[in-house]
PDB file of C-alpha atoms in Angstrom:
ATOM      1  CA  MET A  24     -15.202 166.955 233.227  1.00 61.00           C
ATOM      2  CA  ARG A  25     -17.863 168.009 236.447  1.00 70.00           C
ATOM      3  CA  ASP A  26     -20.553 165.793 236.121  1.00 76.00           C
ATOM      4  CA  GLY A  27     -23.781 167.634 236.344  1.00 82.00           C
ATOM      5  CA  CYS A  28     -22.468 170.890 236.053  1.00 92.00           C
ATOM      6  CA  VAL A  29     -24.423 174.065 236.132  1.00 96.00           C
ATOM      7  CA  VAL A  30     -23.597 177.335 235.036  1.00 97.00           C
ATOM      8  CA  TRP A  31     -25.234 180.261 238.030  1.00 98.00           C
ATOM      9  CA  LEU A  32     -24.939 183.469 236.324  1.00 97.00           C
ATOM     10  CA  PRO A  33     -26.690 186.891 238.234  1.00 97.00           C
ATOM     11  CA  SER A  34     -29.625 188.382 235.297  1.00 97.00           C
ATOM     12  CA  ARG A  35     -27.542 191.200 236.063  1.00 97.00           C
ATOM     13  CA  LEU A  36     -23.953 190.565 234.143  1.00 97.00           C
ATOM     14  CA  HIS A  37     -26.550 188.959 231.853  1.00 97.00           C
ATOM     15  CA  ASP A  38     -28.074 191.511 230.891  1.00 97.00           C
ATOM     16  CA  ASP A  39     -24.451 193.286 230.346  1.00 97.00           C
ATOM     17  CA  CYS A  40     -23.479 191.222 227.672  1.00 98.00           C
ATOM     18  CA  VAL A  41     -26.507 191.215 225.532  1.00 97.00           C
ATOM     19  CA  ALA A  42     -26.047 194.909 226.745  1.00 97.00           C
ATOM     20  CA  GLU A  43     -22.309 194.718 224.612  1.00 97.00           C
ATOM     21  CA  ALA A  44     -23.949 192.053 222.364  1.00 97.00           C
ATOM     22  CA  ASP A  45     -26.265 194.816 220.692  1.00 98.00           C
ATOM     23  CA  ARG A  46     -23.951 196.741 221.089  1.00 97.00           C
ATOM     24  CA  PHE A  47     -21.344 195.701 218.658  1.00 97.00           C
ATOM     25  CA  TYR A  48     -24.115 193.383 216.158  1.00 97.00           C
ATOM     26  CA  GLN A  49     -22.420 192.673 213.023  1.00 96.00           C
ATOM     27  CA  LEU A  50     -19.360 191.957 214.423  1.00 97.00           C
ATOM     28  CA  GLU A  51     -18.416 189.266 217.419  1.00 97.00           C
ATOM     29  CA  THR A  52     -17.778 190.793 221.329  1.00 98.00           C
ATOM     30  CA  GLY A  53     -16.959 189.108 224.403  1.00 98.00           C
ATOM     31  CA  GLY A  54     -14.677 188.692 227.601  1.00 98.00           C
ATOM     32  CA  ALA A  55     -13.418 186.921 230.668  1.00 98.00           C
ATOM     33  CA  LEU A  56     -15.833 185.146 233.531  1.00 98.00           C
ATOM     34  CA  MET A  57     -14.942 185.675 237.232  1.00 98.00           C
ATOM     35  CA  GLY A  58     -16.592 183.592 239.767  1.00 98.00           C
ATOM     36  CA  TYR A  59     -15.488 180.483 241.537  1.00 97.00           C
ATOM     37  CA  TRP A  60     -16.778 176.242 241.252  1.00 96.00           C
ATOM     38  CA  ASN A  61     -18.856 175.174 244.076  1.00 94.00           C
ATOM     39  CA  GLY A  62     -18.649 171.509 244.029  1.00 92.00           C
ATOM     40  CA  ALA A  63     -20.202 170.552 240.254  1.00 91.00           C
ATOM     41  CA  ASN A  64     -21.573 173.818 239.928  1.00 95.00           C
ATOM     42  CA  ALA A  65     -20.183 176.954 238.787  1.00 97.00           C
ATOM     43  CA  VAL A  66     -21.223 180.585 239.597  1.00 98.00           C
ATOM     44  CA  ILE A  67     -19.759 183.649 238.246  1.00 98.00           C
ATOM     45  CA  THR A  68     -19.496 186.953 240.034  1.00 98.00           C
ATOM     46  CA  ALA A  69     -18.449 189.596 237.542  1.00 98.00           C
ATOM     47  CA  VAL A  70     -17.887 190.060 233.644  1.00 98.00           C
ATOM     48  CA  ILE A  71     -14.648 191.612 232.334  1.00 97.00           C
ATOM     49  CA  GLY A  72     -15.224 193.224 229.419  1.00 95.00           C
ATOM     50  CA  ALA A  73     -13.545 193.069 225.761  1.00 97.00           C
ATOM     51  CA  GLY A  74     -10.552 195.497 226.739  1.00 97.00           C
ATOM     52  CA  PRO A  75     -10.105 199.049 224.340  1.00 97.00           C
ATOM     53  CA  ALA A  76      -7.731 197.795 222.675  1.00 98.00           C
ATOM     54  CA  ALA A  77     -10.108 194.768 221.088  1.00 97.00           C
ATOM     55  CA  LEU A  78     -11.115 193.729 217.763  1.00 96.00           C
ATOM     56  CA  HIS A  79     -13.746 192.916 216.932  1.00 97.00           C
ATOM     57  CA  GLU A  80     -15.125 191.045 213.205  1.00 97.00           C
ATOM     58  CA  ARG A  81     -17.254 189.889 211.968  1.00 94.00           C
ATOM     59  CA  HIS A  82     -16.000 186.086 212.035  1.00 92.00           C
ATOM     60  CA  ASN A  83     -13.281 186.776 215.148  1.00 93.00           C
ATOM     61  CA  PHE A  84     -12.801 188.825 218.231  1.00 94.00           C
ATOM     62  CA  GLU A  85      -9.452 188.784 219.973  1.00 95.00           C
ATOM     63  CA  PRO A  86      -9.913 190.548 223.383  1.00 96.00           C
ATOM     64  CA  ASP A  87      -6.823 193.305 224.330  1.00 97.00           C
ATOM     65  CA  GLN A  88      -5.438 189.944 226.334  1.00 94.00           C
ATOM     66  CA  GLU A  89      -2.959 192.724 228.191  1.00 97.00           C
ATOM     67  CA  TRP A  90      -5.295 194.707 229.809  1.00 98.00           C
ATOM     68  CA  GLN A  91      -7.766 191.532 230.655  1.00 96.00           C
ATOM     69  CA  VAL A  92      -5.229 190.039 232.302  1.00 95.00           C
ATOM     70  CA  ALA A  93      -4.100 192.937 234.994  1.00 97.00           C
ATOM     71  CA  GLU A  94      -8.133 192.831 235.053  1.00 98.00           C
ATOM     72  CA  ILE A  95      -8.303 189.946 236.471  1.00 97.00           C
ATOM     73  CA  ALA A  96      -5.882 189.429 238.791  1.00 97.00           C
ATOM     74  CA  ARG A  97      -7.403 193.441 240.703  1.00 97.00           C
ATOM     75  CA  HIS A  98     -11.063 191.388 240.249  1.00 97.00           C
ATOM     76  CA  TYR A  99      -8.395 187.893 241.990  1.00 97.00           C
ATOM     77  CA  GLU A 100      -6.899 190.138 244.860  1.00 97.00           C
ATOM     78  CA  ALA A 101      -9.821 192.728 244.800  1.00 97.00           C
ATOM     79  CA  SER A 102     -11.884 188.902 246.037  1.00 97.00           C
ATOM     80  CA  GLY A 103      -9.745 188.386 248.627  1.00 97.00           C
ATOM     81  CA  ARG A 104      -8.912 185.593 246.158  1.00 95.00           C
ATOM     82  CA  ARG A 105     -12.042 183.833 246.373  1.00 96.00           C
ATOM     83  CA  GLU A 106     -13.271 185.049 242.755  1.00 97.00           C
ATOM     84  CA  THR A 107     -10.734 183.105 239.467  1.00 97.00           C
ATOM     85  CA  TYR A 108     -10.920 182.911 236.118  1.00 97.00           C
ATOM     86  CA  ILE A 109     -13.432 180.703 234.883  1.00 97.00           C
ATOM     87  CA  GLY A 110     -13.688 181.113 231.306  1.00 97.00           C
ATOM     88  CA  ASP A 111     -14.469 183.310 228.737  1.00 98.00           C
ATOM     89  CA  TRP A 112     -17.769 184.766 226.637  1.00 98.00           C
ATOM     90  CA  HIS A 113     -18.426 186.076 222.470  1.00 98.00           C
ATOM     91  CA  THR A 114     -21.318 186.438 220.446  1.00 98.00           C
ATOM     92  CA  HIS A 115     -22.111 184.949 217.252  1.00 97.00           C
ATOM     93  CA  PRO A 116     -24.446 187.351 215.454  1.00 97.00           C
ATOM     94  CA  ASP A 117     -26.764 185.831 213.299  1.00 97.00           C
ATOM     95  CA  ALA A 118     -25.446 182.705 213.940  1.00 97.00           C
ATOM     96  CA  THR A 119     -28.518 180.439 214.252  1.00 97.00           C
ATOM     97  CA  THR A 120     -27.054 177.562 217.257  1.00 96.00           C
ATOM     98  CA  ALA A 121     -24.454 177.657 219.832  1.00 96.00           C
ATOM     99  CA  HIS A 122     -22.301 175.875 217.773  1.00 95.00           C
ATOM    100  CA  LEU A 123     -18.849 175.820 218.663  1.00 97.00           C
ATOM    101  CA  SER A 124     -16.005 177.635 215.746  1.00 95.00           C
ATOM    102  CA  TRP A 125     -12.673 175.337 215.258  1.00 95.00           C
ATOM    103  CA  THR A 126     -11.939 178.695 216.499  1.00 95.00           C
ATOM    104  CA  ASP A 127     -13.799 178.791 219.830  1.00 96.00           C
ATOM    105  CA  ARG A 128     -11.893 174.592 220.448  1.00 97.00           C
ATOM    106  CA  ARG A 129      -8.854 176.214 220.286  1.00 96.00           C
ATOM    107  CA  VAL A 130      -8.612 178.897 222.290  1.00 95.00           C
ATOM    108  CA  LEU A 131     -10.574 175.652 225.061  1.00 97.00           C
ATOM    109  CA  ARG A 132      -7.783 173.798 224.575  1.00 96.00           C
ATOM    110  CA  ARG A 133      -5.271 176.564 224.923  1.00 95.00           C
ATOM    111  CA  ILE A 134      -6.770 177.694 228.330  1.00 96.00           C
ATOM    112  CA  ILE A 135      -6.397 174.087 230.033  1.00 96.00           C
ATOM    113  CA  THR A 136      -3.304 173.743 228.307  1.00 94.00           C
ATOM    114  CA  THR A 137      -2.170 177.592 230.224  1.00 93.00           C
ATOM    115  CA  PRO A 138      -0.772 177.010 233.473  1.00 90.00           C
ATOM    116  CA  SER A 139      -0.968 180.570 234.553  1.00 89.00           C
ATOM    117  CA  ALA A 140      -5.058 180.328 233.568  1.00 89.00           C
ATOM    118  CA  ARG A 141      -5.301 178.064 235.923  1.00 92.00           C
ATOM    119  CA  ALA A 142      -8.899 176.569 234.673  1.00 93.00           C
ATOM    120  CA  SER A 143      -8.683 172.797 233.565  1.00 93.00           C
ATOM    121  CA  ASN A 144     -12.917 172.664 232.930  1.00 95.00           C
ATOM    122  CA  PRO A 145     -13.244 176.233 231.421  1.00 97.00           C
ATOM    123  CA  ILE A 146     -16.390 177.793 230.465  1.00 98.00           C
ATOM    124  CA  MET A 147     -17.327 178.973 227.327  1.00 98.00           C
ATOM    125  CA  ILE A 148     -20.957 180.989 226.945  1.00 98.00           C
ATOM    126  CA  VAL A 149     -21.726 181.731 223.390  1.00 98.00           C
ATOM    127  CA  TYR A 150     -24.589 184.483 222.925  1.00 98.00           C
ATOM    128  CA  TYR A 151     -26.102 184.087 218.866  1.00 98.00           C
ATOM    129  CA  GLY A 152     -29.375 185.504 217.059  1.00 97.00           C
ATOM    130  CA  ALA A 153     -29.714 188.752 216.672  1.00 96.00           C
ATOM    131  CA  GLU A 154     -29.658 192.473 218.156  1.00 94.00           C
ATOM    132  CA  ALA A 155     -32.723 192.240 220.331  1.00 94.00           C
ATOM    133  CA  ALA A 156     -33.057 187.949 219.997  1.00 96.00           C
ATOM    134  CA  TRP A 157     -29.894 187.028 221.512  1.00 98.00           C
ATOM    135  CA  GLU A 158     -30.083 183.036 222.805  1.00 97.00           C
ATOM    136  CA  THR A 159     -27.363 181.555 224.808  1.00 97.00           C
ATOM    137  CA  GLY A 160     -25.238 178.470 225.006  1.00 97.00           C
ATOM    138  CA  VAL A 161     -22.801 177.179 227.535  1.00 97.00           C
ATOM    139  CA  TRP A 162     -20.571 175.117 227.577  1.00 97.00           C
ATOM    140  CA  LEU A 163     -17.757 172.889 229.266  1.00 97.00           C
ATOM    141  CA  ALA A 164     -14.501 171.385 228.547  1.00 97.00           C
ATOM    142  CA  SER A 165     -12.061 169.201 229.229  1.00 95.00           C
ATOM    143  CA  LEU A 166      -8.710 167.095 227.840  1.00 95.00           C
ATOM    144  CA  LYS A 167      -9.429 163.667 227.812  1.00 92.00           C
ATOM    145  CA  PRO A 168      -5.536 162.193 228.059  1.00 89.00           C
ATOM    146  CA  ARG A 169      -4.500 159.547 225.239  1.00 87.00           C
ATOM    147  CA  PRO A 170      -1.961 156.763 225.376  1.00 85.00           C
ATOM    148  CA  VAL A 171      -0.339 157.973 221.578  1.00 83.00           C
ATOM    149  CA  ILE A 172      -1.701 161.026 220.483  1.00 87.00           C
ATOM    150  CA  TRP A 173      -2.454 164.967 222.604  1.00 86.00           C
ATOM    151  CA  PRO A 174      -5.423 164.640 224.889  1.00 91.00           C
ATOM    152  CA  LYS A 175      -9.041 164.959 223.651  1.00 94.00           C
ATOM    153  CA  LEU A 176     -10.710 168.369 223.502  1.00 95.00           C
ATOM    154  CA  LEU A 177     -14.531 167.648 225.750  1.00 95.00           C
ATOM    155  CA  LEU A 178     -17.015 169.122 225.567  1.00 96.00           C
ATOM    156  CA  ARG A 179     -20.137 169.659 227.335  1.00 95.00           C
ATOM    157  CA  GLU A 180     -22.807 171.230 226.445  1.00 94.00           C
ATOM    158  CA  THR A 181     -24.326 172.721 230.038  1.00 95.00           C
ATOM    159  CA  GLU A 182     -27.407 173.530 232.081  1.00 92.00           C
ATOM    160  CA  PHE A 183     -27.738 177.766 232.616  1.00 93.00           C
ATOM    161  CA  ARG A 184     -29.079 179.619 235.174  1.00 96.00           C
ATOM    162  CA  PHE A 185     -29.570 183.062 236.345  1.00 94.00           C
ATOM    163  CA  TYR A 186     -29.440 184.029 240.038  1.00 92.00           C
TER     164      TYR A 186
END
């Protein structure tokens, strides 16, 4: 786990996520985060949307994975291979906290254990609340090996700043 991690997000990208959250209010939505690590800090440089075939439901969101993978690859190449996939963001409409669901935890574990994701410490940003009144929680995940059973998922709510 990256100690002292701060996640930096451009205010314009935050505004884009909030606009998308408002557009789908009552249903979950989200997308992928692109950026880079600067020491312990994550710098988000782009947000890739849910995609045209994404599934938006009241308590579930599934991105259009084929579309997202292509967009992630396109962004990675366009950035000179400097900006890579570093996590996801999504909404929890009408929630009162940024608490991660069991589904969110499974997604984080899957990201970490998928070699092609190359994200051993994925970030998950959760926008929770209501239309025009979204709050934000940011999580950093990692796996801690254990000698007998599968690795333990470690989660830490992380500091979040705009630039």
